[in-house]
CSV table of C-alpha atoms in Angstrom, one decimal:
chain,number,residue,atom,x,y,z
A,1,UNK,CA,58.5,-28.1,42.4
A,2,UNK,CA,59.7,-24.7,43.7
A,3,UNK,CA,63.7,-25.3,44.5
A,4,UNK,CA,66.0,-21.7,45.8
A,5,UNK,CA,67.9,-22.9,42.4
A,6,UNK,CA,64.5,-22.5,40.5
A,7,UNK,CA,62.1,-24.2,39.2
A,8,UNK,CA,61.6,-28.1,37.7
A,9,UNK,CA,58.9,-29.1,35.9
A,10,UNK,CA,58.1,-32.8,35.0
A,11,UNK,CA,55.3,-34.3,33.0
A,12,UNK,CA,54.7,-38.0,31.7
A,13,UNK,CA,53.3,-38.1,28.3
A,14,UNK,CA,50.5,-41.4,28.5
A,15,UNK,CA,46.7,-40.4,27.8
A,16,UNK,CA,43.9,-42.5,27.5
A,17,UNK,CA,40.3,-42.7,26.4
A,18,UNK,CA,39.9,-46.4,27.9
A,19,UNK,CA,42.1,-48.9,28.5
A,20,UNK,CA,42.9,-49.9,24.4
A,21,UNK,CA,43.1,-46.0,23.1
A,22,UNK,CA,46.9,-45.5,24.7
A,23,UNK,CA,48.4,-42.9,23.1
A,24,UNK,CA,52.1,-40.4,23.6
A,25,UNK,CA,51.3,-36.8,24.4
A,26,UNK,CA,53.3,-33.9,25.0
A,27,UNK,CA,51.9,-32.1,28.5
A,28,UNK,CA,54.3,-29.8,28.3
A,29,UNK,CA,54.3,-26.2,26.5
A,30,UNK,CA,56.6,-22.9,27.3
A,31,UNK,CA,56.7,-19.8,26.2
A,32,UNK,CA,59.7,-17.9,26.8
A,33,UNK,CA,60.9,-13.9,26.0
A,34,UNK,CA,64.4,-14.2,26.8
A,35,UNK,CA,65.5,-11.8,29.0
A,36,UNK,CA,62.0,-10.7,30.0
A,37,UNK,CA,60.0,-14.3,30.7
A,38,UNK,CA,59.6,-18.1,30.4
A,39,UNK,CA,56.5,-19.9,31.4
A,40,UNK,CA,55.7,-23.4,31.4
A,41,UNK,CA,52.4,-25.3,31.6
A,42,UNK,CA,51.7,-28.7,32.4
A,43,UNK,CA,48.2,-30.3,32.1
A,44,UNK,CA,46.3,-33.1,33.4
A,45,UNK,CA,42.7,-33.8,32.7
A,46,UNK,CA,40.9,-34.3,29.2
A,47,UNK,CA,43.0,-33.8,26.1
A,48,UNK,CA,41.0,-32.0,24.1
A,49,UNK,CA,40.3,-29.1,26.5
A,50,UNK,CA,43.8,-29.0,27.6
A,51,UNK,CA,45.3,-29.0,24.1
A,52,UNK,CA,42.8,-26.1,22.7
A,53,UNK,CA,43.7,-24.4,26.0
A,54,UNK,CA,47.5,-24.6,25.0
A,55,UNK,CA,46.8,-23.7,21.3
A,56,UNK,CA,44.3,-20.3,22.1
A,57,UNK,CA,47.0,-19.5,24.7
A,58,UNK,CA,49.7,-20.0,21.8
A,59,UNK,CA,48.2,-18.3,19.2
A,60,UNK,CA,47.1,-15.3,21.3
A,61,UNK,CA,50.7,-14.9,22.3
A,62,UNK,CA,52.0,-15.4,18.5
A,63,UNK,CA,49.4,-12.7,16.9
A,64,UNK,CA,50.1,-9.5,19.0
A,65,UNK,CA,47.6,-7.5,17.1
A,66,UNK,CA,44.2,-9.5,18.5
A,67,UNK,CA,42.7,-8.2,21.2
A,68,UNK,CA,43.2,-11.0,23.3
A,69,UNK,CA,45.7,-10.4,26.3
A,70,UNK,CA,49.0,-12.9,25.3
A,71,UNK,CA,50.8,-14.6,28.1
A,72,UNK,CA,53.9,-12.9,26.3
A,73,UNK,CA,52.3,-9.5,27.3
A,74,UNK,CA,50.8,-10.3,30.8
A,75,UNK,CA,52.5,-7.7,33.6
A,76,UNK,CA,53.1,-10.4,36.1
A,77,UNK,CA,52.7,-14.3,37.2
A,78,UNK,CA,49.6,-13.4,38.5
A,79,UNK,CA,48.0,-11.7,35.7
A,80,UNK,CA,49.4,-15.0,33.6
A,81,UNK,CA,47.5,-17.6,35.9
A,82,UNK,CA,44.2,-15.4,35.4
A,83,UNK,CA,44.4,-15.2,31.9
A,84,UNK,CA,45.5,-19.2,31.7
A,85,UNK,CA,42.7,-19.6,33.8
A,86,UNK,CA,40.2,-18.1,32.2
A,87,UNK,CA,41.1,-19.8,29.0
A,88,UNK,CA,40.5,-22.9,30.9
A,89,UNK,CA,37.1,-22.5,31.7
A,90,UNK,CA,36.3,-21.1,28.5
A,91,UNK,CA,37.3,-24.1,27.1
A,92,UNK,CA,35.2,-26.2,29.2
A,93,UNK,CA,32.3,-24.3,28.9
A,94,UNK,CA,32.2,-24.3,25.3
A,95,UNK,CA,32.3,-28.0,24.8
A,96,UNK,CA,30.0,-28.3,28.1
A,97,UNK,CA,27.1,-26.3,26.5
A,98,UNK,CA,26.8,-28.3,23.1
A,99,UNK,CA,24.9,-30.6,24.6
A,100,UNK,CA,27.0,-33.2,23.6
A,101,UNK,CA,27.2,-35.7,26.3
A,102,UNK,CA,30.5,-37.4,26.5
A,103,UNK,CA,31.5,-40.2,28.9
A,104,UNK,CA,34.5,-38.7,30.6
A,105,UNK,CA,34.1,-34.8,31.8
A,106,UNK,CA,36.0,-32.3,29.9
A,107,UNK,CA,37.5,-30.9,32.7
A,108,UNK,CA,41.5,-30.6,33.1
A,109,UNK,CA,43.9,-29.0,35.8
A,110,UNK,CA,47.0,-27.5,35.2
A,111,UNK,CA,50.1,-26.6,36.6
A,112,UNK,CA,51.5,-23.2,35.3
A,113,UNK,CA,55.1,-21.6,36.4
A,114,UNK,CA,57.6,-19.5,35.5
A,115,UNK,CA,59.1,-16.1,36.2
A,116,UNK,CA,58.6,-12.7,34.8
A,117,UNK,CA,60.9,-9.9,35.1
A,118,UNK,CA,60.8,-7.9,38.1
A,119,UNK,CA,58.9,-10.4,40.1
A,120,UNK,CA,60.2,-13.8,41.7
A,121,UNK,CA,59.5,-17.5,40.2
A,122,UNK,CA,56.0,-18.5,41.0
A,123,UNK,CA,54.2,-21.8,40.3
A,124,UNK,CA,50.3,-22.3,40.4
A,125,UNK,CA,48.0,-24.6,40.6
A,126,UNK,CA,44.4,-24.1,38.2
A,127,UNK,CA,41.6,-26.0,38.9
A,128,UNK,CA,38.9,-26.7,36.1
A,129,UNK,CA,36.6,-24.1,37.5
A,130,UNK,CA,39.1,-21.0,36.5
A,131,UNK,CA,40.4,-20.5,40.3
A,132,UNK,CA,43.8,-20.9,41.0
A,133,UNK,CA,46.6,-21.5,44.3
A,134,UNK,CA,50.0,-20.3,44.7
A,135,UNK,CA,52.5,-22.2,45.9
A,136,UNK,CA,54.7,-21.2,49.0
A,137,UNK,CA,56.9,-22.4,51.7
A,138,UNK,CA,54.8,-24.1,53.0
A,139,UNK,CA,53.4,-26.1,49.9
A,140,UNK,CA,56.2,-26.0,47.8
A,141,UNK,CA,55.3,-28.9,44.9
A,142,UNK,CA,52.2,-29.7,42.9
A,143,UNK,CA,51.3,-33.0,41.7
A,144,UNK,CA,48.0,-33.3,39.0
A,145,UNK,CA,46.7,-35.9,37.5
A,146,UNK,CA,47.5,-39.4,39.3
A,147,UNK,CA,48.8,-38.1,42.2
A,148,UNK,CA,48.4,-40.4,45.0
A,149,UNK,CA,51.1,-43.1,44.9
A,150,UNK,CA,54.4,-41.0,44.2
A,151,UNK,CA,52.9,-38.3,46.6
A,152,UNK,CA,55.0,-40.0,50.1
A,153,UNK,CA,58.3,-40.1,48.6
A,154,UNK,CA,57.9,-36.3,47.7
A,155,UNK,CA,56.6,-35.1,51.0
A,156,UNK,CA,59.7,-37.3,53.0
A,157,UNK,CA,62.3,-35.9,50.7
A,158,UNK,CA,62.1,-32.5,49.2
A,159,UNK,CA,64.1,-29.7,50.2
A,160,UNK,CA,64.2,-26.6,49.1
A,161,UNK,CA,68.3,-26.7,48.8
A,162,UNK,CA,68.0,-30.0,46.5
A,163,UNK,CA,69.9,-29.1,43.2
A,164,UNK,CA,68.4,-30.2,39.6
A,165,UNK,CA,70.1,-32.9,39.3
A,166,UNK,CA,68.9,-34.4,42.9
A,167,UNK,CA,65.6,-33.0,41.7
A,168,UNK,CA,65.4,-34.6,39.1
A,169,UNK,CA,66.3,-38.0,40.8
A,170,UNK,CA,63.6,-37.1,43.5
A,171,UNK,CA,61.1,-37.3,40.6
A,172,UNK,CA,62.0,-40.2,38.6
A,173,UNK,CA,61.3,-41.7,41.5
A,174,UNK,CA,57.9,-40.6,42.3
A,175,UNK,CA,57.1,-40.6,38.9
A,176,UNK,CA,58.5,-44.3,38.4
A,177,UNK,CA,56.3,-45.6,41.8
A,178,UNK,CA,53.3,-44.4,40.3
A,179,UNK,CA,54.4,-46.5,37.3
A,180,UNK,CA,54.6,-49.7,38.8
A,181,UNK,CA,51.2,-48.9,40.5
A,182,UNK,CA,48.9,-47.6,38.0
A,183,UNK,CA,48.5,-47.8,33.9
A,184,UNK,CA,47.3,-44.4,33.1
A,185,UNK,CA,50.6,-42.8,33.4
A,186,UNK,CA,53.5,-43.6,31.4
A,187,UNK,CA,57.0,-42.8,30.3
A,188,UNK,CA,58.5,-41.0,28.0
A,189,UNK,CA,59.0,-38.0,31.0
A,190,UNK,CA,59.3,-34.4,29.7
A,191,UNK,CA,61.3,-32.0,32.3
A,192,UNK,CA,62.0,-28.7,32.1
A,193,UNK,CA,64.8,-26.7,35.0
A,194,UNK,CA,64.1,-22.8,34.8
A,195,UNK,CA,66.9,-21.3,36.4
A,196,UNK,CA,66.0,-18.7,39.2
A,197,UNK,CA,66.6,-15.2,37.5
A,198,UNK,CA,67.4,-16.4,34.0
A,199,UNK,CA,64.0,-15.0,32.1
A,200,UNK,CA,65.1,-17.7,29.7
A,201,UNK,CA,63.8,-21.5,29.1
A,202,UNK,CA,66.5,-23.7,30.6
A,203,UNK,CA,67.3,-27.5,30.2
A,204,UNK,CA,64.8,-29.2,28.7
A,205,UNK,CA,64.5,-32.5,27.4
A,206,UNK,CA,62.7,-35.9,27.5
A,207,UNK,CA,63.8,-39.2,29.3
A,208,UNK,CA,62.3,-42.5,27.7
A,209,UNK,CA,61.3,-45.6,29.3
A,210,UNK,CA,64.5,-47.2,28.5
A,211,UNK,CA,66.7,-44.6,29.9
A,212,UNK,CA,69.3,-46.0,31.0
A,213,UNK,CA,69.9,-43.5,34.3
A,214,UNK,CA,66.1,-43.5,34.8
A,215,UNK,CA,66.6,-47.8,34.0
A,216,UNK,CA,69.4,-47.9,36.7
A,217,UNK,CA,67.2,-45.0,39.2
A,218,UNK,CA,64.3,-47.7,38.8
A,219,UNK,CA,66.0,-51.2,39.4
A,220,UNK,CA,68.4,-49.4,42.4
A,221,UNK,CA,65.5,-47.9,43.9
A,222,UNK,CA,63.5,-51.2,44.4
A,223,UNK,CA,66.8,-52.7,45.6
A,224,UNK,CA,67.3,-50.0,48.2
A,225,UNK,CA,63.8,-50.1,49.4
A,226,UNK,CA,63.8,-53.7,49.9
A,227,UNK,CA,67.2,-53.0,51.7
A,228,UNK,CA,65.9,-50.5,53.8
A,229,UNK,CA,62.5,-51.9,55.0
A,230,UNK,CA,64.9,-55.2,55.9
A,231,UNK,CA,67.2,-53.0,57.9
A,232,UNK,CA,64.3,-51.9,60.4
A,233,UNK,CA,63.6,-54.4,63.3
A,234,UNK,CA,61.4,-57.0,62.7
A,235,UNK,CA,58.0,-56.6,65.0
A,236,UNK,CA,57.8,-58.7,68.0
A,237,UNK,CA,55.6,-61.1,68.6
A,238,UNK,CA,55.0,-61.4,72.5
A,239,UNK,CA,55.3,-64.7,73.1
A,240,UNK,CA,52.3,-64.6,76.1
A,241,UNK,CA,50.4,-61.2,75.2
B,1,UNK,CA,47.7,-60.6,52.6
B,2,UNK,CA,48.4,-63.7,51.9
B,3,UNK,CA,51.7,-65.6,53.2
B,4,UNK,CA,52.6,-69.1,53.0
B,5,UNK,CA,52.8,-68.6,56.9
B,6,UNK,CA,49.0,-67.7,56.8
B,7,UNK,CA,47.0,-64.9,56.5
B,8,UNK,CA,47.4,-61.1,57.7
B,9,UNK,CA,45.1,-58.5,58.3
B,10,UNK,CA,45.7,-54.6,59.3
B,11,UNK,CA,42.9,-52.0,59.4
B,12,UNK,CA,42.9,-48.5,60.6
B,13,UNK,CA,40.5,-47.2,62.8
B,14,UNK,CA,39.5,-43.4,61.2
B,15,UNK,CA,36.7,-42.7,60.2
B,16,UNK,CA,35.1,-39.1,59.4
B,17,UNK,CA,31.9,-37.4,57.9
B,18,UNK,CA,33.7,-34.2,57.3
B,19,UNK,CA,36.6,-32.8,58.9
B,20,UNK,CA,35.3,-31.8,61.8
B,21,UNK,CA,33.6,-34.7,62.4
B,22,UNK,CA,36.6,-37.6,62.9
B,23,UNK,CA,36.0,-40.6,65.3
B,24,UNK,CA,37.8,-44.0,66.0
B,25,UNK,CA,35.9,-46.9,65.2
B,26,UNK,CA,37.1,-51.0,64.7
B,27,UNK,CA,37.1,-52.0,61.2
B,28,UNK,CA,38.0,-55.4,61.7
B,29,UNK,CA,35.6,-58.6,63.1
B,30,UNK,CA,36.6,-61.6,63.7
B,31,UNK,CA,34.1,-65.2,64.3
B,32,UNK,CA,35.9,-68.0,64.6
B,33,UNK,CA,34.7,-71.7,66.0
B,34,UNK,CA,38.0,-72.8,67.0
B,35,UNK,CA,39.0,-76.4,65.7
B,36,UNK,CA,36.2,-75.5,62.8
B,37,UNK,CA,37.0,-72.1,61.0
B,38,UNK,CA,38.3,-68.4,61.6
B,39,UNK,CA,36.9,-65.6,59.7
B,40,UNK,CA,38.2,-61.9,59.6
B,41,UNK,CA,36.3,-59.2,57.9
B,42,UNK,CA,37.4,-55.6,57.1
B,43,UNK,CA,35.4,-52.4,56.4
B,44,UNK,CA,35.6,-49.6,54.8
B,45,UNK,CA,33.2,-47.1,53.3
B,46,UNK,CA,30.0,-45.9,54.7
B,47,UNK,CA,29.8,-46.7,58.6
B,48,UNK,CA,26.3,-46.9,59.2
B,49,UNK,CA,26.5,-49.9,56.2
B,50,UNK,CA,29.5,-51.5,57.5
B,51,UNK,CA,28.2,-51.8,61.3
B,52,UNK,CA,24.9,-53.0,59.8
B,53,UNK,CA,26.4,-56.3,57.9
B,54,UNK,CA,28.8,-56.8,60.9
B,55,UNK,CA,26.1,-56.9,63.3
B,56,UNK,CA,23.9,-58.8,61.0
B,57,UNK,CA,26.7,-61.2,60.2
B,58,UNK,CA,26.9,-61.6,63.7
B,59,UNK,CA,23.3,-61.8,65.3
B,60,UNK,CA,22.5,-64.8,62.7
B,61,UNK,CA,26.1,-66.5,63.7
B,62,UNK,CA,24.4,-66.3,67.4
B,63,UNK,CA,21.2,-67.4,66.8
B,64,UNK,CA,21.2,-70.3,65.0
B,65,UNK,CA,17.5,-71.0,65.4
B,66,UNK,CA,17.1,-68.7,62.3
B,67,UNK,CA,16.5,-69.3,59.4
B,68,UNK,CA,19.0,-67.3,57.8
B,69,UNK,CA,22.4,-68.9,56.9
B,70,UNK,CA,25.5,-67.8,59.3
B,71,UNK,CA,29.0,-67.8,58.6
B,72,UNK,CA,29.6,-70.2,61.6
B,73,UNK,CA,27.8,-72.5,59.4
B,74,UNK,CA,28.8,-72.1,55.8
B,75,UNK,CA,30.2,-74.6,54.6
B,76,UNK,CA,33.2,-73.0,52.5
B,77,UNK,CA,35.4,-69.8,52.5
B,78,UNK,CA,33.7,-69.2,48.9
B,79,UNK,CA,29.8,-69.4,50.4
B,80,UNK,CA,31.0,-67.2,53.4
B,81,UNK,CA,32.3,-64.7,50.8
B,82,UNK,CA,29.1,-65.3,49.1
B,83,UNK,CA,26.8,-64.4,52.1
B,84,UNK,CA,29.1,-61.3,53.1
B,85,UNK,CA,27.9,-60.3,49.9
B,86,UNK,CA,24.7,-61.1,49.7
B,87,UNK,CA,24.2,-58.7,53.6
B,88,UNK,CA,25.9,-56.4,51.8
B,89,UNK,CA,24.4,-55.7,48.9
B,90,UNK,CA,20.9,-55.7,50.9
B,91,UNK,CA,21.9,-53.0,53.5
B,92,UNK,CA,23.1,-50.8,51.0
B,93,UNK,CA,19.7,-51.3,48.9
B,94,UNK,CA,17.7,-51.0,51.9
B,95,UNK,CA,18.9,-47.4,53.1
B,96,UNK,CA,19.3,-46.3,49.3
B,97,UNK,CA,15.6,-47.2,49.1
B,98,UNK,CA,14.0,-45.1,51.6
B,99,UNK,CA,13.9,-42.3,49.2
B,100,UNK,CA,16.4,-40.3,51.7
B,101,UNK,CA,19.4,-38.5,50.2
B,102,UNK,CA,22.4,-37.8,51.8
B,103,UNK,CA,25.4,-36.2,50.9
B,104,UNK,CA,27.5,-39.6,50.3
B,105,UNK,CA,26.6,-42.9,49.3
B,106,UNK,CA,25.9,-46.2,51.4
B,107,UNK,CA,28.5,-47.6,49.4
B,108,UNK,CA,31.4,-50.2,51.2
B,109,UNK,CA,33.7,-52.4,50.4
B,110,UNK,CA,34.8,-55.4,52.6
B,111,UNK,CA,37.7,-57.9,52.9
B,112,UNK,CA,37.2,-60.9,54.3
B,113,UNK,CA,39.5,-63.7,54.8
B,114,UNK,CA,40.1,-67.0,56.5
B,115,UNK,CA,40.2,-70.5,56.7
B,116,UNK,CA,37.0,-72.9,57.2
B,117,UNK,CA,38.0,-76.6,57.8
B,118,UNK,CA,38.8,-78.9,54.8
B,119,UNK,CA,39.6,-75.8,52.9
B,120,UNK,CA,42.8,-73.7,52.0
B,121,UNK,CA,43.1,-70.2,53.8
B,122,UNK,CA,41.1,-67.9,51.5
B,123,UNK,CA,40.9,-63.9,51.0
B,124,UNK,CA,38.0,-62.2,49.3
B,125,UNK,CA,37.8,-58.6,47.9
B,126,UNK,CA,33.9,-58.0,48.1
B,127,UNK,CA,32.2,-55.2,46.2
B,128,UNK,CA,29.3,-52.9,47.4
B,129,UNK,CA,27.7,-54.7,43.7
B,130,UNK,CA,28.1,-57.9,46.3
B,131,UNK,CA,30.3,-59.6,43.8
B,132,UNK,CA,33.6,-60.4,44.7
B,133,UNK,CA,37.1,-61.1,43.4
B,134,UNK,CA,39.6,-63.7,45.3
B,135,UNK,CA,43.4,-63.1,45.7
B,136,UNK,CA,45.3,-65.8,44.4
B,137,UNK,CA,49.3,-66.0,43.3
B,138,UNK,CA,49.2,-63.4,41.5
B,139,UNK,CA,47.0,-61.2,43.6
B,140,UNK,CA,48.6,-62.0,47.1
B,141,UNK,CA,47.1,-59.3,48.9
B,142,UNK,CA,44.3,-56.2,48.8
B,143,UNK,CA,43.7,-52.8,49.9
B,144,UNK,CA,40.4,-51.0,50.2
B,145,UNK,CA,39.4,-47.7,51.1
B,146,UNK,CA,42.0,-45.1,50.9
B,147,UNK,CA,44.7,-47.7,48.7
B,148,UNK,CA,47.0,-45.8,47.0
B,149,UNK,CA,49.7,-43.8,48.8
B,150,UNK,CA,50.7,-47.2,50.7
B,151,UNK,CA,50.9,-49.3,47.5
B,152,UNK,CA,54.0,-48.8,45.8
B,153,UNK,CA,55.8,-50.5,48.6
B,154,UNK,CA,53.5,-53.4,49.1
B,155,UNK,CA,54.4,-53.8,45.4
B,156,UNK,CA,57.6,-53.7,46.0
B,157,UNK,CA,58.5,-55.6,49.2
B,158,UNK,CA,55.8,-57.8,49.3
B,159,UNK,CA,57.3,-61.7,49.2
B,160,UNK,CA,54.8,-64.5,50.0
B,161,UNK,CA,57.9,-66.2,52.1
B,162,UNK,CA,57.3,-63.1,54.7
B,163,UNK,CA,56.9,-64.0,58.2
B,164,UNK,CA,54.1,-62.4,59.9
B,165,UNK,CA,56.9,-59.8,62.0
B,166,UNK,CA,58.2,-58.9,58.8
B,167,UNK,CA,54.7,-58.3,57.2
B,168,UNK,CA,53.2,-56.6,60.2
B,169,UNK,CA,56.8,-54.1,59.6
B,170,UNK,CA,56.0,-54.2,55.8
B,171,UNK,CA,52.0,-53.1,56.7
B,172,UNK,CA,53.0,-50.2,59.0
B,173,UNK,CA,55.2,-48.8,56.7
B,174,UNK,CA,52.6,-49.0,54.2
B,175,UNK,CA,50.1,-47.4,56.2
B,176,UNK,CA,52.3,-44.5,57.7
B,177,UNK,CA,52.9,-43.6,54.2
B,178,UNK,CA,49.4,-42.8,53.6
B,179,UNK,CA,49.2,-41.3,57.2
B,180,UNK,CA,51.8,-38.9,56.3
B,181,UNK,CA,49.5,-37.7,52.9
B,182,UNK,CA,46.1,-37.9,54.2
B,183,UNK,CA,44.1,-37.1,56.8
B,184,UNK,CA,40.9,-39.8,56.3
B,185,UNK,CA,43.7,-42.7,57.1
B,186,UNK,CA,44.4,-42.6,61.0
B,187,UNK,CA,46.1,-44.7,63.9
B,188,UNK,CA,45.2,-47.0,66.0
B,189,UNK,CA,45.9,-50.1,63.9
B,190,UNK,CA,44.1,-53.4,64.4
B,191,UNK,CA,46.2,-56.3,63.6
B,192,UNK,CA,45.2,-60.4,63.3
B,193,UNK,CA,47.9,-62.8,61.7
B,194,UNK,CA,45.8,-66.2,60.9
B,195,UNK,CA,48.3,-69.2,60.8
B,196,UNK,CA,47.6,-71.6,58.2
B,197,UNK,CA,45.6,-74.4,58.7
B,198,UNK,CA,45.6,-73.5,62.8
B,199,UNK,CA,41.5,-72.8,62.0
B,200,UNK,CA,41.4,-70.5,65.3
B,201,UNK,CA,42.5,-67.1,65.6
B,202,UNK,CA,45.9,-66.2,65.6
B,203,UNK,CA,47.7,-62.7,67.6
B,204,UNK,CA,45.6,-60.0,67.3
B,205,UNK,CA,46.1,-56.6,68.5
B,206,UNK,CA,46.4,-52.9,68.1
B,207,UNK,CA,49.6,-50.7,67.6
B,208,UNK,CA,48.6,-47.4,68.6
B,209,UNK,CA,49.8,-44.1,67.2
B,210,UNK,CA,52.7,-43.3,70.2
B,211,UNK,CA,53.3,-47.6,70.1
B,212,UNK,CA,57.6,-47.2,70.7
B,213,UNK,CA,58.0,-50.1,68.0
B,214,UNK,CA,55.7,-47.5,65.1
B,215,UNK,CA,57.6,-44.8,66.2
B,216,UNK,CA,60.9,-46.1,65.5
B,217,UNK,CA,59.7,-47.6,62.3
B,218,UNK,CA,58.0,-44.5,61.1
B,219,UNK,CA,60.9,-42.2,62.1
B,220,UNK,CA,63.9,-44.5,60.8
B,221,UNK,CA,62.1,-45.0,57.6
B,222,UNK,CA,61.3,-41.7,56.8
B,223,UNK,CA,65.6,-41.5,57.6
B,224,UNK,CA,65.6,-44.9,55.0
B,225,UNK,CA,64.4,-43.3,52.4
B,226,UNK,CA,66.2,-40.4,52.3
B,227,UNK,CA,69.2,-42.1,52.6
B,228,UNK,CA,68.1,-44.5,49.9
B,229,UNK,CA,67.4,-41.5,47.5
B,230,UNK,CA,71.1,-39.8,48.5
B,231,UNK,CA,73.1,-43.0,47.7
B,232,UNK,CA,71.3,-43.4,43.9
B,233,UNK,CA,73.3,-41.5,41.3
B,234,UNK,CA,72.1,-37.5,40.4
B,235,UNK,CA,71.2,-37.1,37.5
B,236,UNK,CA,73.7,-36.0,35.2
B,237,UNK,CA,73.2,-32.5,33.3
B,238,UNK,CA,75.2,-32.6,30.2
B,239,UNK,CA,76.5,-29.5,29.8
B,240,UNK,CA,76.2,-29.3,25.8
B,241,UNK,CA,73.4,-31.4,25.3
């Protein structure tokens, strides 16, 4: 989500391959130069492809002598989402042309932001077939993954002004409607808040299922829906329509 | 959705074969043989295969001369359900075995509820496999075609002690939640609230998109929730953490 304070990035942590293979995985990974970059990368999709995405995009940016251009070196956002991007469909090509059929696709999305010095923050979106959007004004948050049941809270109540910490509320919320909804997404939630301008990795941290802000966010949010929806007038039935 | 006051049905009206291609058709039929029965089906999925068991459903409920069975004349909610599925499942083999391809499926998915006499009020969930899953206690109400944007407050607010003016306010909040994410989910609504054990049909109806009573709903719960979301705690940044 693209805020004027910065950027917040949130990620659950459930995967599964079927219903009884449940497992906690980071989603998360940032690279940071302080004083000249942080980036952070979220994934959705198949685990395998997205982890080997995050670990050729580590070690690239850990060994500077390879050849391979390192998200620490890359000039700008931009030139970072290519070469993310890129690694991406490697990635899926590779296992795609074993001939290995699997059950599930390899493919994965992900979400990659961050700032670099001398440009602005800027968040993107990567699809599976290397391509990539930009966030803007106009489309200022990107949901992957199970995205379809906490995506009306979001679109009723961002604002670009909100601060972290109502940010962060925002999401818990979206995030915690999905939740009651659907299995394949699950707490503990990873967040990250890069401050506008401050080239370094900000807060970070992870919130668990039994929380006890994102407990109270959860059972007061069910309350005040329920409060609100019994608040609005009651349809009329015409008695002689 | 099932109440202890009876049994209510809402269906959109959008349909599209491509964005540029987005028309208004019913998705809800109703038979009924007052004194005897009331049966309400909903559609959605492919609309050539949807109009096709709705008018077969209704050409053998006319001429009862035919052989084939009619849902005027079976004798329970479950061998209705049973012959839904059955008309189903051969329109959708029919056009899928003419060797034609087209670009989506025949696939659809139908609802259909009501209340045959001697029987309780019953509400089926019937596959495009023509198998089919009833709601119970547990399962008080169902969703097809475009389900998940409008779920998270059905799962919250729903109470099977709802009268039907609180439902129908609990259904359009549901629905203009998906409105406001997607585009395949359109006004006007179709409405029919079945009262238990009445075995004729109840009100039945359509809200329209500019309908003053969806307006104010849409607008002041779209101000709800926002409120809602101010008056829960921020999070709390430590500063040291």
């Amino acid at each position: 989500m693209m805020l004027e304070a910065g950027l917040v990035f949130m990620s659950d942590t459930r995967t599964n391959a079927g219903l009884d293979n449940i497992s906690t995985f980071r989603k998360m990974a940032i690279w940071e130069a302080p004083g000249d970059r942080s980036l952070t990368l979220m994934s959705a999709g198949n685990l395998a492809t997205t982890q080997a995405v995050v670990s050729l995009l580590d070690e690239r940016s850990i060994s500077s002598e390879e050849r391979a251009p390192s998200l620490l070196a890359a000039p700008s956002m931009f030139q970072a989402a290519r070469m993310t991007a890129d690694t991406l469909r490697e990635v899926i090509a590779e296992h795609a042309d074993t001939g290995q059929r699997a059950d599930s696709t390899f493919n994965a999305t992900l979400l990659l932001g961050g700032q670099i010095k001398g440009g602005p923050p800027r968040l993107f979106l990567i699809y599976p077939e290397g391509n990539f959007i930009e966030a803007s004004a106009d489309t200022p948050f990107f949901q992957i993954g199970e995205t379809k049941y906490g995506r009306p809270i979001l679109v009723r109540a961002y604002d670009p002004g909100l601060s972290f910490e109502a940010a962060m509320k925002l999401l818990l919320v979206s995030f915690d409607s999905t939740l009651k909804a659907n299995l394949t997404v699950g707490a503990p939630f990873d967040f990250h808040f890069y401050e506008t301008d401050s080239l370094k990795t900000g807060r970070t941290g992870r919130i668990d299922i039994d929380d006890p802000y994102y407990q109270s966010v959860s059972r007061r949010w069910g309350e005040a829906l329920r409060e609100a929806l019994e608040m609005l007038p009651d349809f009329t039935i015409e008695p002689d329509l």
